[in-house]
């Protein structure tokens, strides 16, 4: 059903056929399929600024399995991009990855890789699609050449082979006249085309994991849907795992297998797509879902906005980070970090649903629980 | 574009006219000139006759109009008073080649060294090489090239010097454009050091700008090493500010090489110009001043055109450099 909806009518310039094969050669699995492809353990990242130490990521854990699509969702500034960059080991001064953080790719710690291993890992095992392709592509270099660079680093292709492969890739991501486009500069591309070129570049060497950092934020809705379709095909055909970062629930509907909800550098709720959409448990998730317009709202229901702003990450609150904006805030919320509560989902694919909130502590006052039931967002039909 | 060029051309003519006028009256307001120096021992009557012959008996306003007419109609600034027979045209013909060669050599050496130092400083930013280069650049910009020329001359030339280079002089005859390098080394370096400082700084700043551009992160994300990122993306993105910086420095260097030519007795227009000024050779000073102004204005104009073309940035690069 979701697939039907995203195949929207196409804009003239972007009128392209999607659905050619990604593969130049079949994807080879290495390693144990039961072992997660990527494990992020206790990730903490800080930026040292004049204002003090900005604790951008404060203890994040998640894993991604082979062929899985994980969506990371949260407001601006909650640490999504920093998390993505750390997975690629791209944090630079003044950013610091804290002691004890681990990023395991096929069991190997990315953060302690040698330069040579990193060079293979980046672009070879793991590709990244950046938020804004206009600044992410080198403005002074032909698009084709930038894709070729990736191929030349990770394979023994000759210049000619790399060129042919780059043209094929441009064609696969749905750029018409790939041969001509190959020779053009990024500014000669439209926004959607640039994002496609960016994708071609990220997946050029058939990485096992692709991190897409808000790949469609700058694009209009039609093209947004096409790009998402393109990424989905990458998973369906090549079995590539994808981490999709977004601030928009509308984008992940019908796309993600698992969703983690981030707030102020922490994960406040996680679960399968179905659990998060149909059975959300955290007040922040309710607020986020309530802020998305939905098809099933017949009456002129008010679109809920979330009052207030996220906490200052230089001096994060010692209790629940959402407390200042939460309508259900209790005394304990201000004082202590909430415990993580597990929710058993139906069926094995819905396992692992959990939320970090005092609401589910055994001694939570009854009237707060009642109020919570009233606030709870029910049903995600409108989103899917 | 044509309109832009035409407009700038008109401005250029106006500027040159103003330079001409100002120089003329400034020179006229100084009592005495090469002529009075030459004839002050002659009897008064003879002096008067000679003044008449050169037209100096007439009031300044009248002389101005006459000179202006000659310049506009014939491009003629008049004959040298100090050295009869010399005109602006004849001197340019004779003395331009050494100056042009000197300046080209200075530019090649200076820009190359400057780029290299700038790239090193940016790559090793906030480390020892960066500081050493910074101190070197500060030294080079604050010490006039004249002093540097003298220091080089003292330490490196002659029988007791470190390199046994000739103290002064310039290749002649068949070596005029190519060859006789031992003569050209010191004047070239003395002038080039000025460039080195400017270019090292411009390059470093441009590089640091591009280092923090998002596209360098992309390059890292596809597995490029730091050095590859520098050479493939950062240097390339720093290119535009550096190219547009070039014409402006040409103007600056012309004036810098005046004294270098003099110190090393290079028979170029610079040393001649300095000589004219000390002798107060009015027509020649006037002619050369306008000539130098024209070159300066043209350089600035070229630089503006470059900026204008570069404006949508990438077009120029695609058309001209690759
Ligand atoms: N280079 C940096 N220097 C200082 N602080 C930084 C830097 N990069 C990120 N931060 C801080 O880290 C926090 C998280 O930033 P991040 O870019 O991960 O947010 P985000 O979730 O990706 O938001 P958005 O949706 O706007 O992209 C922010 O508070 C930001 O101020
Ligand atoms: S812990 Fe308390 S403040 Fe935080 S979300 Fe839950 S109820 Fe709200
Ligand atoms: Mg971001």
CSV table of N, CA, C and O in Angstrom, one decimal, chain B residues 3 8 11 34 39 54 99 129 186 198 206 230 246 278 287 312 314:
chain,number,residue,atom,x,y,z
B,3,UNK,N,29.7,45.9,-22.4
B,3,UNK,CA,29.3,47.2,-21.7
B,3,UNK,C,30.2,47.5,-20.5
B,3,UNK,O,30.7,48.6,-20.3
B,8,UNK,N,34.5,50.5,-18.1
B,8,UNK,CA,35.8,50.6,-17.4
B,8,UNK,C,36.9,51.3,-18.3
B,8,UNK,O,37.7,51.9,-17.7
B,11,UNK,N,36.4,55.0,-17.7
B,11,UNK,CA,37.0,55.3,-16.4
B,11,UNK,C,38.5,55.4,-16.4
B,11,UNK,O,39.1,56.2,-15.8
B,34,UNK,N,65.5,69.7,-14.5
B,34,UNK,CA,66.8,69.2,-15.0
B,34,UNK,C,67.5,70.3,-15.8
B,34,UNK,O,68.7,70.5,-15.8
B,39,UNK,N,72.0,74.4,-16.7
B,39,UNK,CA,72.4,75.7,-17.3
B,39,UNK,C,72.7,76.8,-16.2
B,39,UNK,O,73.0,77.9,-16.6
B,54,UNK,N,63.1,75.4,-25.0
B,54,UNK,CA,62.4,74.3,-24.5
B,54,UNK,C,60.9,74.7,-24.1
B,54,UNK,O,60.1,73.9,-23.6
B,99,UNK,N,63.2,44.6,-17.8
B,99,UNK,CA,62.2,44.7,-16.7
B,99,UNK,C,61.1,43.6,-16.9
B,99,UNK,O,60.7,43.0,-15.9
B,129,UNK,N,55.7,24.0,11.3
B,129,UNK,CA,55.9,24.6,10.0
B,129,UNK,C,55.0,25.8,9.8
B,129,UNK,O,55.5,26.8,9.1
B,186,UNK,N,69.8,36.9,-8.1
B,186,UNK,CA,69.5,37.7,-6.9
B,186,UNK,C,68.4,38.7,-7.1
B,186,UNK,O,67.5,38.8,-6.3
B,198,UNK,N,52.9,37.4,0.3
B,198,UNK,CA,51.5,37.6,-0.1
B,198,UNK,C,50.8,36.3,-0.5
B,198,UNK,O,49.7,36.1,0.0
B,206,UNK,N,42.8,30.8,1.8
B,206,UNK,CA,41.8,30.2,0.9
B,206,UNK,C,41.7,28.7,1.2
B,206,UNK,O,40.6,28.1,1.2
B,230,UNK,N,43.4,17.0,0.5
B,230,UNK,CA,44.1,18.3,0.3
B,230,UNK,C,44.3,18.5,-1.2
B,230,UNK,O,44.0,19.6,-1.8
B,246,UNK,N,46.2,37.5,-8.4
B,246,UNK,CA,47.4,37.7,-9.2
B,246,UNK,C,47.5,39.1,-9.9
B,246,UNK,O,48.5,39.7,-9.6
B,278,UNK,N,65.3,61.7,-9.8
B,278,UNK,CA,66.4,62.4,-9.1
B,278,UNK,C,66.9,63.6,-9.9
B,278,UNK,O,67.3,64.6,-9.3
B,287,UNK,N,55.9,61.2,-18.5
B,287,UNK,CA,55.6,60.0,-19.3
B,287,UNK,C,55.6,58.7,-18.6
B,287,UNK,O,54.6,57.9,-18.7
B,312,UNK,N,29.7,33.4,-11.3
B,312,UNK,CA,29.0,32.1,-11.1
B,312,UNK,C,30.0,31.0,-10.9
B,312,UNK,O,29.8,29.8,-11.1
B,314,UNK,N,32.0,28.5,-11.3
B,314,UNK,CA,32.5,27.3,-11.9
B,314,UNK,C,32.8,27.5,-13.4
B,314,UNK,O,33.7,26.9,-13.9
